Short mmCIF file of C-alpha atoms and ligand atoms in Angstrom, two decimals:
data_model
loop_
_atom_site.label_atom_id
_atom_site.label_comp_id
_atom_site.label_asym_id
_atom_site.label_seq_id
_atom_site.Cartn_x
_atom_site.Cartn_y
_atom_site.Cartn_z
CA MET N 1 -181.07 -81.94 0.82
CA ASN N 2 -177.26 -81.76 -1.40
CA VAL N 3 -176.58 -79.69 0.56
CA LEU N 4 -176.86 -81.92 3.64
CA ARG N 5 -175.75 -85.16 2.06
CA ALA N 6 -172.61 -84.03 2.85
CA LEU N 7 -173.36 -83.16 6.34
CA GLY N 8 -173.99 -86.49 6.63
CA VAL N 9 -178.02 -84.96 7.75
CA ASP N 10 -180.09 -85.82 5.14
CA ALA N 11 -181.32 -89.27 5.97
CA ARG N 12 -182.38 -87.60 10.06
CA VAL N 13 -184.20 -84.52 7.66
CA ALA N 14 -185.79 -86.53 5.23
CA GLU N 15 -187.72 -88.66 8.64
CA ARG N 16 -188.10 -85.63 9.99
CA GLY N 17 -189.57 -84.03 6.84
CA VAL N 18 -192.59 -85.11 4.23
CA PRO N 19 -191.96 -84.66 0.37
CA CYS N 20 -193.23 -82.36 -1.77
CA SER N 21 -195.28 -84.64 -4.92
CA GLY N 22 -196.12 -81.15 -6.89
CA PHE N 23 -197.69 -78.07 -6.44
CA GLN N 24 -201.68 -77.35 -7.09
CA PHE N 25 -202.84 -73.93 -7.89
CA GLU N 26 -206.57 -72.72 -7.73
CA ASN N 27 -207.95 -69.66 -8.46
CA PRO N 28 -210.81 -67.73 -5.81
CA GLN N 29 -213.04 -69.54 -7.93
CA GLY N 30 -211.68 -73.06 -6.37
CA ARG N 31 -210.69 -73.67 -10.83
CA PRO N 32 -207.63 -76.07 -11.26
CA LEU N 33 -204.85 -72.76 -12.54
CA GLY N 34 -201.89 -75.42 -13.45
CA HIS N 35 -200.05 -77.31 -12.02
CA ILE N 36 -195.23 -78.96 -11.31
CA ASP N 37 -194.82 -81.62 -11.15
CA ARG N 38 -192.40 -82.97 -8.65
CA SER N 39 -192.26 -86.64 -8.59
CA ARG N 40 -189.31 -87.39 -10.24
CA ASP N 41 -187.18 -84.93 -8.57
CA ALA N 42 -185.60 -88.07 -6.73
CA ALA N 43 -184.30 -89.16 -9.79
CA GLN N 44 -183.47 -85.69 -11.84
CA PHE N 45 -181.75 -84.29 -8.58
CA GLY N 46 -180.57 -86.72 -6.07
CA ALA N 47 -183.46 -85.83 -3.47
CA PRO N 48 -187.31 -85.15 -3.67
CA LEU N 49 -188.63 -82.27 -2.76
CA THR N 50 -188.81 -82.24 1.53
CA MET N 51 -191.15 -80.11 3.18
CA ILE N 52 -190.05 -80.00 6.94
CA ARG N 53 -190.84 -77.67 10.18
CA ARG N 54 -188.14 -74.71 10.54
CA GLY N 55 -187.34 -75.96 14.66
CA ASP N 56 -186.66 -80.35 12.86
CA LEU N 57 -184.20 -78.43 10.66
CA GLN N 58 -182.41 -76.91 13.33
CA ASP N 59 -182.39 -79.83 15.63
CA ALA N 60 -180.54 -82.25 13.34
CA LEU N 61 -178.59 -79.44 12.26
CA LEU N 62 -177.52 -79.02 15.78
CA ASP N 63 -177.94 -82.43 17.32
CA GLU N 64 -175.25 -83.43 14.44
CA ALA N 65 -173.18 -79.29 15.32
CA LEU N 66 -173.19 -81.37 18.84
CA ARG N 67 -172.33 -84.28 18.17
CA ARG N 68 -168.56 -83.64 16.20
CA GLY N 69 -168.12 -81.46 18.85
CA VAL N 70 -168.91 -77.52 17.42
CA GLN N 71 -168.46 -75.10 20.60
CA LEU N 72 -171.56 -73.91 21.15
CA ARG N 73 -172.46 -70.23 23.62
CA GLN N 74 -176.26 -68.72 23.01
CA GLY N 75 -177.30 -65.41 23.92
CA ALA N 76 -174.31 -64.31 23.03
CA SER N 77 -175.43 -61.16 20.61
CA LEU N 78 -173.10 -59.46 18.40
CA VAL N 79 -172.28 -55.55 19.23
CA GLN N 80 -169.75 -55.14 18.23
CA LEU N 81 -166.30 -55.62 15.50
CA ASP N 82 -162.76 -55.12 15.92
CA THR N 83 -160.52 -55.98 11.99
CA SER N 84 -157.74 -53.58 13.22
CA SER N 85 -155.43 -56.14 13.23
CA PRO N 86 -154.56 -57.79 10.13
CA ASP N 87 -153.86 -61.17 11.72
CA SER N 88 -157.33 -61.76 13.67
CA VAL N 89 -161.39 -60.45 13.92
CA THR N 90 -163.09 -60.53 17.28
CA ALA N 91 -166.14 -60.37 17.87
CA HIS N 92 -166.85 -58.12 21.08
CA PHE N 93 -171.16 -58.86 22.54
CA ALA N 94 -173.02 -57.41 24.26
CA ASP N 95 -172.52 -59.17 27.57
CA GLY N 96 -169.62 -57.86 27.64
CA SER N 97 -167.52 -61.39 26.07
CA ARG N 98 -165.75 -61.02 23.39
CA GLU N 99 -163.87 -63.77 20.93
CA GLU N 100 -161.60 -63.39 19.22
CA GLY N 101 -160.35 -65.30 15.39
CA ASP N 102 -158.73 -66.04 12.25
CA VAL N 103 -162.46 -65.19 10.70
CA LEU N 104 -165.46 -63.79 11.16
CA VAL N 105 -168.66 -65.05 9.12
CA GLY N 106 -171.45 -63.41 9.70
CA CYS N 107 -174.46 -65.66 9.58
CA ASP N 108 -177.26 -62.96 11.61
CA GLY N 109 -179.99 -62.74 9.43
CA LEU N 110 -181.96 -60.00 7.64
CA ARG N 111 -181.25 -57.35 9.96
CA SER N 112 -177.28 -58.97 10.39
CA THR N 113 -175.35 -56.40 12.76
CA THR N 114 -172.95 -58.10 10.82
CA ARG N 115 -173.28 -55.62 7.73
CA ARG N 116 -174.40 -52.62 9.67
CA LEU N 117 -170.98 -52.20 11.48
CA LEU N 118 -169.13 -53.88 8.44
CA LEU N 119 -170.70 -52.50 5.38
CA PRO N 120 -172.22 -49.46 6.94
CA ASP N 121 -173.60 -47.46 3.27
CA ALA N 122 -175.47 -50.71 2.07
CA PRO N 123 -179.06 -50.44 1.51
CA GLU N 124 -181.56 -51.01 4.21
CA PRO N 125 -184.06 -54.21 4.08
CA ARG N 126 -187.18 -53.42 1.96
CA PHE N 127 -190.16 -53.75 2.42
CA SER N 128 -192.38 -56.16 0.13
CA GLY N 129 -196.04 -55.29 0.77
CA LEU N 130 -197.21 -58.82 1.57
CA TRP N 131 -197.40 -60.05 5.47
CA ASP N 132 -196.77 -63.93 6.12
CA TYR N 133 -199.14 -65.25 8.68
CA GLY N 134 -199.56 -69.35 9.13
CA GLY N 135 -200.40 -71.89 11.46
CA PHE N 136 -200.67 -75.45 11.99
CA ALA N 137 -204.53 -77.74 12.13
CA SER N 138 -205.39 -81.03 11.97
CA GLY N 139 -209.14 -83.02 12.25
CA LEU N 140 -210.16 -81.59 8.86
CA LYS N 141 -210.79 -83.34 5.46
CA LEU N 142 -209.85 -80.56 2.71
CA PRO N 143 -210.39 -81.21 -0.84
CA VAL N 144 -206.53 -81.37 -1.12
CA ALA N 145 -204.36 -84.20 -1.35
CA PRO N 146 -201.92 -85.55 0.32
CA GLY N 147 -197.61 -84.38 -0.33
CA VAL N 148 -199.10 -81.36 -2.75
CA ASN N 149 -198.84 -78.55 -2.19
CA GLN N 150 -202.02 -76.61 -2.48
CA MET N 151 -201.58 -72.90 -3.57
CA VAL N 152 -204.62 -69.94 -3.16
CA PHE N 153 -203.67 -67.54 -5.93
CA GLY N 154 -206.89 -65.35 -3.39
CA ARG N 155 -209.16 -62.80 -5.05
CA ARG N 156 -207.38 -60.53 -2.25
CA ALA N 157 -204.14 -62.81 -0.76
CA PHE N 158 -202.39 -66.26 -1.47
CA LEU N 159 -202.84 -69.16 0.73
CA GLY N 160 -200.47 -72.16 0.81
CA ALA N 161 -202.05 -75.51 2.08
CA PHE N 162 -200.08 -78.96 2.14
CA VAL N 163 -201.40 -81.89 4.63
CA THR N 164 -199.00 -84.93 6.02
CA PRO N 165 -199.75 -88.59 5.54
CA THR N 166 -200.80 -87.66 9.31
CA GLY N 167 -203.63 -85.09 8.17
CA GLU N 168 -201.74 -82.58 9.74
CA VAL N 169 -202.35 -79.43 7.73
CA TRP N 170 -199.44 -76.60 7.43
CA TRP N 171 -200.47 -73.63 6.16
CA PHE N 172 -199.36 -69.76 5.15
CA HIS N 173 -201.23 -67.03 4.30
CA ASN N 174 -199.50 -64.20 1.71
CA GLY N 175 -201.57 -60.76 1.93
CA PRO N 176 -201.64 -56.64 1.77
CA ARG N 177 -202.60 -56.21 5.32
CA GLY N 178 -200.54 -56.37 8.92
CA PRO N 179 -201.27 -54.49 11.76
CA GLU N 180 -200.03 -50.70 11.59
CA ALA N 181 -196.89 -50.07 13.11
CA GLY N 182 -196.30 -50.53 16.94
CA GLU N 183 -199.67 -52.14 17.24
CA ALA N 184 -199.65 -55.64 18.48
CA GLU N 185 -202.24 -58.54 16.56
CA GLY N 186 -203.61 -61.20 18.91
CA PRO N 187 -204.53 -64.87 17.25
CA GLU N 188 -208.08 -64.11 17.31
CA ALA N 189 -207.54 -60.91 15.90
CA ALA N 190 -205.01 -62.15 12.54
CA ARG N 191 -207.70 -64.97 12.82
CA ALA N 192 -210.48 -62.29 11.91
CA ARG N 193 -208.19 -60.08 8.79
CA LEU N 194 -207.05 -63.32 7.31
CA LEU N 195 -211.10 -64.61 7.40
CA GLU N 196 -211.97 -60.97 5.87
CA LEU N 197 -209.08 -60.78 3.36
CA HIS N 198 -209.49 -64.88 2.09
CA ARG N 199 -213.96 -64.17 1.79
CA ASP N 200 -214.03 -64.80 -1.43
CA ASP N 201 -212.12 -67.73 -1.59
CA PRO N 202 -212.52 -71.23 -1.51
CA ALA N 203 -214.80 -72.34 1.16
CA TRP N 204 -212.47 -74.93 1.95
CA VAL N 205 -209.91 -72.43 2.97
CA GLN N 206 -211.99 -70.60 5.57
CA GLU N 207 -212.79 -73.53 7.43
CA LEU N 208 -209.32 -74.34 7.94
CA LEU N 209 -209.21 -71.05 9.07
CA ARG N 210 -211.17 -71.31 11.46
CA ALA N 211 -209.94 -74.59 12.99
CA THR N 212 -206.08 -73.74 13.23
CA PRO N 213 -205.90 -73.22 17.24
CA THR N 214 -203.61 -70.93 17.05
CA VAL N 215 -202.84 -68.10 13.99
CA LEU N 216 -198.93 -67.33 13.59
CA GLY N 217 -197.79 -64.10 12.87
CA PRO N 218 -197.74 -61.95 11.89
CA TRP N 219 -194.55 -61.75 9.99
CA PRO N 220 -193.92 -58.85 7.23
CA LEU N 221 -191.49 -59.66 4.37
CA PHE N 222 -188.42 -58.02 3.25
CA ASP N 223 -186.70 -58.18 0.14
CA LEU N 224 -183.10 -57.02 0.67
CA ARG N 225 -180.49 -55.57 -3.20
CA GLY N 226 -177.63 -54.39 -3.69
CA VAL N 227 -175.54 -55.77 -0.63
CA SER N 228 -172.11 -54.89 -2.99
CA ARG N 229 -169.30 -57.24 -1.77
CA TRP N 230 -170.05 -59.96 0.44
CA SER N 231 -167.04 -59.58 2.76
CA ALA N 232 -164.27 -56.90 3.76
CA GLY N 233 -160.98 -57.92 5.41
CA ARG N 234 -161.17 -61.58 7.71
CA VAL N 235 -165.13 -60.71 7.82
CA CYS N 236 -167.78 -62.58 5.89
CA LEU N 237 -171.90 -62.68 5.50
CA ILE N 238 -173.28 -65.90 4.69
CA GLY N 239 -177.46 -66.47 4.03
CA ASP N 240 -180.12 -63.88 4.27
CA ALA N 241 -177.72 -61.20 6.25
CA ALA N 242 -176.64 -61.35 2.47
CA HIS N 243 -178.69 -61.88 0.09
CA ALA N 244 -181.93 -61.53 2.08
CA MET N 245 -185.19 -62.45 0.03
CA SER N 246 -189.39 -63.05 0.46
CA PRO N 247 -189.91 -66.98 0.48
CA SER N 248 -192.27 -66.80 -2.55
CA ALA N 249 -189.92 -69.20 -4.69
CA GLY N 250 -189.41 -71.19 -0.52
CA GLN N 251 -185.94 -70.97 -1.37
CA GLY N 252 -183.92 -68.56 1.67
CA ALA N 253 -182.56 -71.59 3.44
CA SER N 254 -182.02 -73.63 1.32
CA LEU N 255 -179.39 -70.77 -0.47
CA ALA N 256 -177.80 -70.01 3.42
CA MET N 257 -177.62 -73.51 3.86
CA GLU N 258 -174.85 -73.88 -0.40
CA ASP N 259 -173.44 -70.45 1.33
CA ALA N 260 -171.47 -72.23 4.01
CA GLN N 261 -171.36 -74.59 1.80
CA ALA N 262 -169.51 -73.15 -0.92
CA LEU N 263 -167.42 -70.90 2.34
CA ALA N 264 -166.39 -74.04 3.43
CA MET N 265 -165.30 -75.14 0.34
CA CYS N 266 -163.18 -72.25 -0.47
CA LEU N 267 -161.67 -71.61 2.38
CA ARG N 268 -160.43 -75.14 2.50
CA ASP N 269 -158.88 -74.15 -0.87
CA VAL N 270 -158.17 -70.78 -1.51
CA GLY N 271 -156.48 -70.87 2.59
CA GLU N 272 -156.00 -67.01 2.61
CA PRO N 273 -159.37 -64.94 4.21
CA ALA N 274 -160.25 -62.07 1.52
CA ARG N 275 -159.10 -64.51 -2.38
CA ALA N 276 -161.80 -67.18 -0.32
CA PHE N 277 -164.59 -64.73 0.79
CA ALA N 278 -164.15 -63.41 -2.67
CA ALA N 279 -164.36 -66.53 -4.06
CA TYR N 280 -167.19 -67.22 -2.38
CA GLU N 281 -168.92 -64.41 -3.93
CA ARG N 282 -167.70 -65.72 -7.37
CA LEU N 283 -169.68 -69.16 -6.84
CA ARG N 284 -172.22 -68.04 -5.49
CA ARG N 285 -173.94 -64.24 -6.84
CA ALA N 286 -175.57 -64.76 -9.97
CA ARG N 287 -177.44 -68.32 -8.64
CA VAL N 288 -178.79 -66.10 -5.41
CA GLU N 289 -179.56 -62.92 -7.50
CA ALA N 290 -181.64 -65.55 -10.30
CA ILE N 291 -183.60 -67.11 -6.80
CA ALA N 292 -183.93 -63.50 -5.68
CA ALA N 293 -185.67 -62.63 -9.06
CA VAL N 294 -187.68 -65.68 -9.36
CA ALA N 295 -188.82 -64.50 -5.75
CA ARG N 296 -190.12 -61.43 -5.96
CA ARG N 297 -191.76 -62.83 -9.87
CA ASN N 298 -193.38 -65.13 -7.80
CA GLY N 299 -194.87 -63.20 -4.92
CA SER N 300 -195.76 -60.39 -7.71
CA GLY N 301 -199.82 -62.14 -8.52
CA LYS N 302 -200.28 -62.75 -4.22
CA ALA N 303 -202.27 -60.09 -3.63
CA PRO N 304 -204.25 -57.82 -6.56
CA GLY N 305 -205.33 -54.93 -6.02
CA ASN N 306 -208.44 -54.20 -8.39
CA ARG N 307 -210.39 -56.23 -10.40
CA ALA N 308 -208.86 -55.34 -13.36
CA SER N 309 -204.89 -56.50 -11.81
CA LEU N 310 -207.00 -59.36 -10.95
CA TRP N 311 -208.05 -60.73 -14.09
CA LEU N 312 -205.37 -60.08 -15.62
CA ARG N 313 -203.45 -62.27 -13.15
CA ASP N 314 -205.84 -65.34 -13.39
CA ALA N 315 -205.34 -64.55 -17.43
CA LEU N 316 -201.66 -64.71 -17.67
CA LEU N 317 -200.76 -66.82 -13.72
CA PRO N 318 -200.67 -70.62 -16.76
CA LEU N 319 -197.98 -68.73 -18.14
CA PHE N 320 -195.94 -67.52 -15.91
CA LEU N 321 -197.33 -71.46 -13.72
CA ARG N 322 -195.53 -72.80 -16.46
CA LEU N 323 -192.53 -70.50 -16.94
CA GLY N 324 -192.01 -71.27 -13.30
CA GLY N 325 -191.73 -74.57 -13.29
CA LYS N 326 -189.10 -73.90 -15.36
CA ALA N 327 -186.92 -71.64 -13.15
CA GLN N 328 -188.11 -74.36 -9.68
CA ASP N 329 -185.82 -76.95 -11.88
CA ARG N 330 -183.09 -75.26 -13.16
CA GLY N 331 -182.76 -73.96 -9.28
CA TYR N 332 -182.68 -78.15 -7.99
CA ALA N 333 -180.25 -79.05 -11.01
CA TYR N 334 -177.87 -76.83 -9.29
CA ARG N 335 -174.87 -78.59 -7.41
CA LEU N 336 -171.57 -78.01 -5.16
CA ASP N 337 -169.69 -80.57 -5.67
CA TRP N 338 -167.84 -81.06 -1.70
CA GLU N 339 -165.69 -83.85 -3.77
CA ALA N 340 -164.27 -81.05 -6.02
CA ARG N 341 -161.57 -78.47 -5.92
CA VAL N 342 -162.87 -74.67 -6.23
CA ALA N 343 -159.15 -73.81 -6.59
C1 LIG L 401 -192.20 -65.66 7.31
C2 LIG L 401 -191.77 -66.83 6.20
C3 LIG L 401 -190.79 -68.08 5.79
C4 LIG L 401 -190.36 -68.40 5.14
N1 LIG L 401 -190.48 -69.67 4.75
C5 LIG L 401 -189.74 -69.53 3.81
C6 LIG L 401 -189.59 -71.28 3.38
O1 LIG L 401 -190.56 -72.32 3.03
N2 LIG L 401 -188.09 -72.06 2.23
C7 LIG L 401 -187.25 -71.31 2.93
O2 LIG L 401 -186.14 -72.26 2.57
N3 LIG L 401 -186.66 -70.04 3.21
C8 LIG L 401 -188.20 -69.77 3.56
N4 LIG L 401 -188.07 -68.23 4.83
C9 LIG L 401 -186.42 -67.74 3.96
C10 LIG L 401 -185.42 -68.21 5.12
O3 LIG L 401 -186.18 -68.76 6.74
C11 LIG L 401 -185.08 -67.93 5.57
O4 LIG L 401 -183.74 -67.22 3.96
C12 LIG L 401 -183.17 -68.21 6.51
O5 LIG L 401 -183.83 -68.85 8.00
C13 LIG L 401 -181.67 -67.64 6.56
O6 LIG L 401 -181.07 -68.10 7.41
P1 LIG L 401 -179.28 -67.02 8.04
O7 LIG L 401 -179.02 -68.82 8.71
O8 LIG L 401 -178.83 -66.11 6.85
O9 LIG L 401 -180.68 -66.10 8.80
P2 LIG L 401 -182.62 -66.48 10.17
O10 LIG L 401 -182.62 -67.72 9.72
O11 LIG L 401 -182.26 -65.18 9.53
O12 LIG L 401 -180.52 -67.49 11.85
C14 LIG L 401 -180.00 -65.57 12.30
C15 LIG L 401 -179.79 -66.17 13.49
O13 LIG L 401 -178.99 -64.61 13.65
C16 LIG L 401 -179.22 -65.18 15.21
N5 LIG L 401 -178.92 -62.96 15.54
C17 LIG L 401 -179.47 -61.60 14.49
N6 LIG L 401 -178.23 -60.90 14.90
C18 LIG L 401 -177.69 -60.83 15.72
C19 LIG L 401 -177.40 -60.49 16.78
N7 LIG L 401 -175.57 -59.32 16.89
N8 LIG L 401 -175.29 -61.79 17.16
C20 LIG L 401 -175.84 -62.74 17.49
N9 LIG L 401 -176.50 -64.25 16.44
C21 LIG L 401 -177.24 -62.89 15.75
C22 LIG L 401 -180.41 -64.87 15.19
O14 LIG L 401 -180.97 -64.88 16.93
C23 LIG L 401 -180.93 -65.72 14.18
O15 LIG L 401 -180.20 -67.18 15.43
C24 LIG L 401 -188.20 -67.48 4.97
C25 LIG L 401 -188.61 -66.17 5.65
C26 LIG L 401 -189.96 -66.00 6.44
C27 LIG L 401 -189.90 -64.63 7.16
#
């Protein structure tokens, strides 16, 4: 939200989003495990924690980019890079077109073509063992307070639900099983899978899954670790292209936006691309790695394999949740000041 403020789109995002006042956690029997209070975030960190649908965030960013005259070409797929000139870089696209520029920023996500072309030895993303599904439902009376993320550490899988002020429920599931490689899974098969995985969890979870018109997904969740450098010459990686992580810290999009601001500041203040890219990586790497470690820790208890790991998880969760709240505070306290110089 603070990056969006620097861009002047925070108000539009706040309008389409919903503030979230905290996280409430429960176990498979519906017993409360702990709470993380986020009701003071606006005062402490400059903005409330804001929930927003991905398309609404993208619309707000797109509108602002077009308003400022950014040229956009959709449907162009990068296939090759020409870095042979010392003064420019050329991108070649699948439709045969090309673009030449001073620098190229690869913000092409988890399966980044830019990363593959620039750093052929970079590690591949690793499957985290978790699958994500989600959905939207309405017209339900669930035992979930509006404006709070209700998180269920279930017997076999995890489910998070958020009730908006208009009564819509936005939910996601993380669990251990998904379709086999090459198998197409329709929404009804997905619903059946989730009903089975949550069969021993609080009754409202089943009610929510049954009432959801279309179950969305699956998305296998990946972690990209150990990309040893984020740039070479006039080409630089940002966001998931450089450091994708499982969404268990809920920070991947925020980190991508912070990267964009940090890179813009470095290009503005350092100028020469290779030095600017090095400054950007110095500014960002420790922050990104700390959040990736939190995401891995948060994801670790979501799909207990057997009764012993379930027992251990439930015994340790209250402590982990307290630590998780503190890690969130540290994460939200981070600030990039657009007015400050980086060099
Ligand atoms: C299931 C799931 C849930 C998530 N939930 C959250 C959450 O709650 N909060 C959060 O902060 N993060 C969340 N994330 C993470 C978040 O989605 C990512 O971290 C974020 O989208 C990264 O942004 P990005 O711009 O780097 O990459 P992306 O959003 O992946 O965008 C990459 C873009 O590059 C384009 N592209 C790819 N290849 C090419 C090519 N060859 N040529 C041209 N264009 C190309 C793609 O079409 C896409 O538009 C979630 C991720 C998943 C999978």
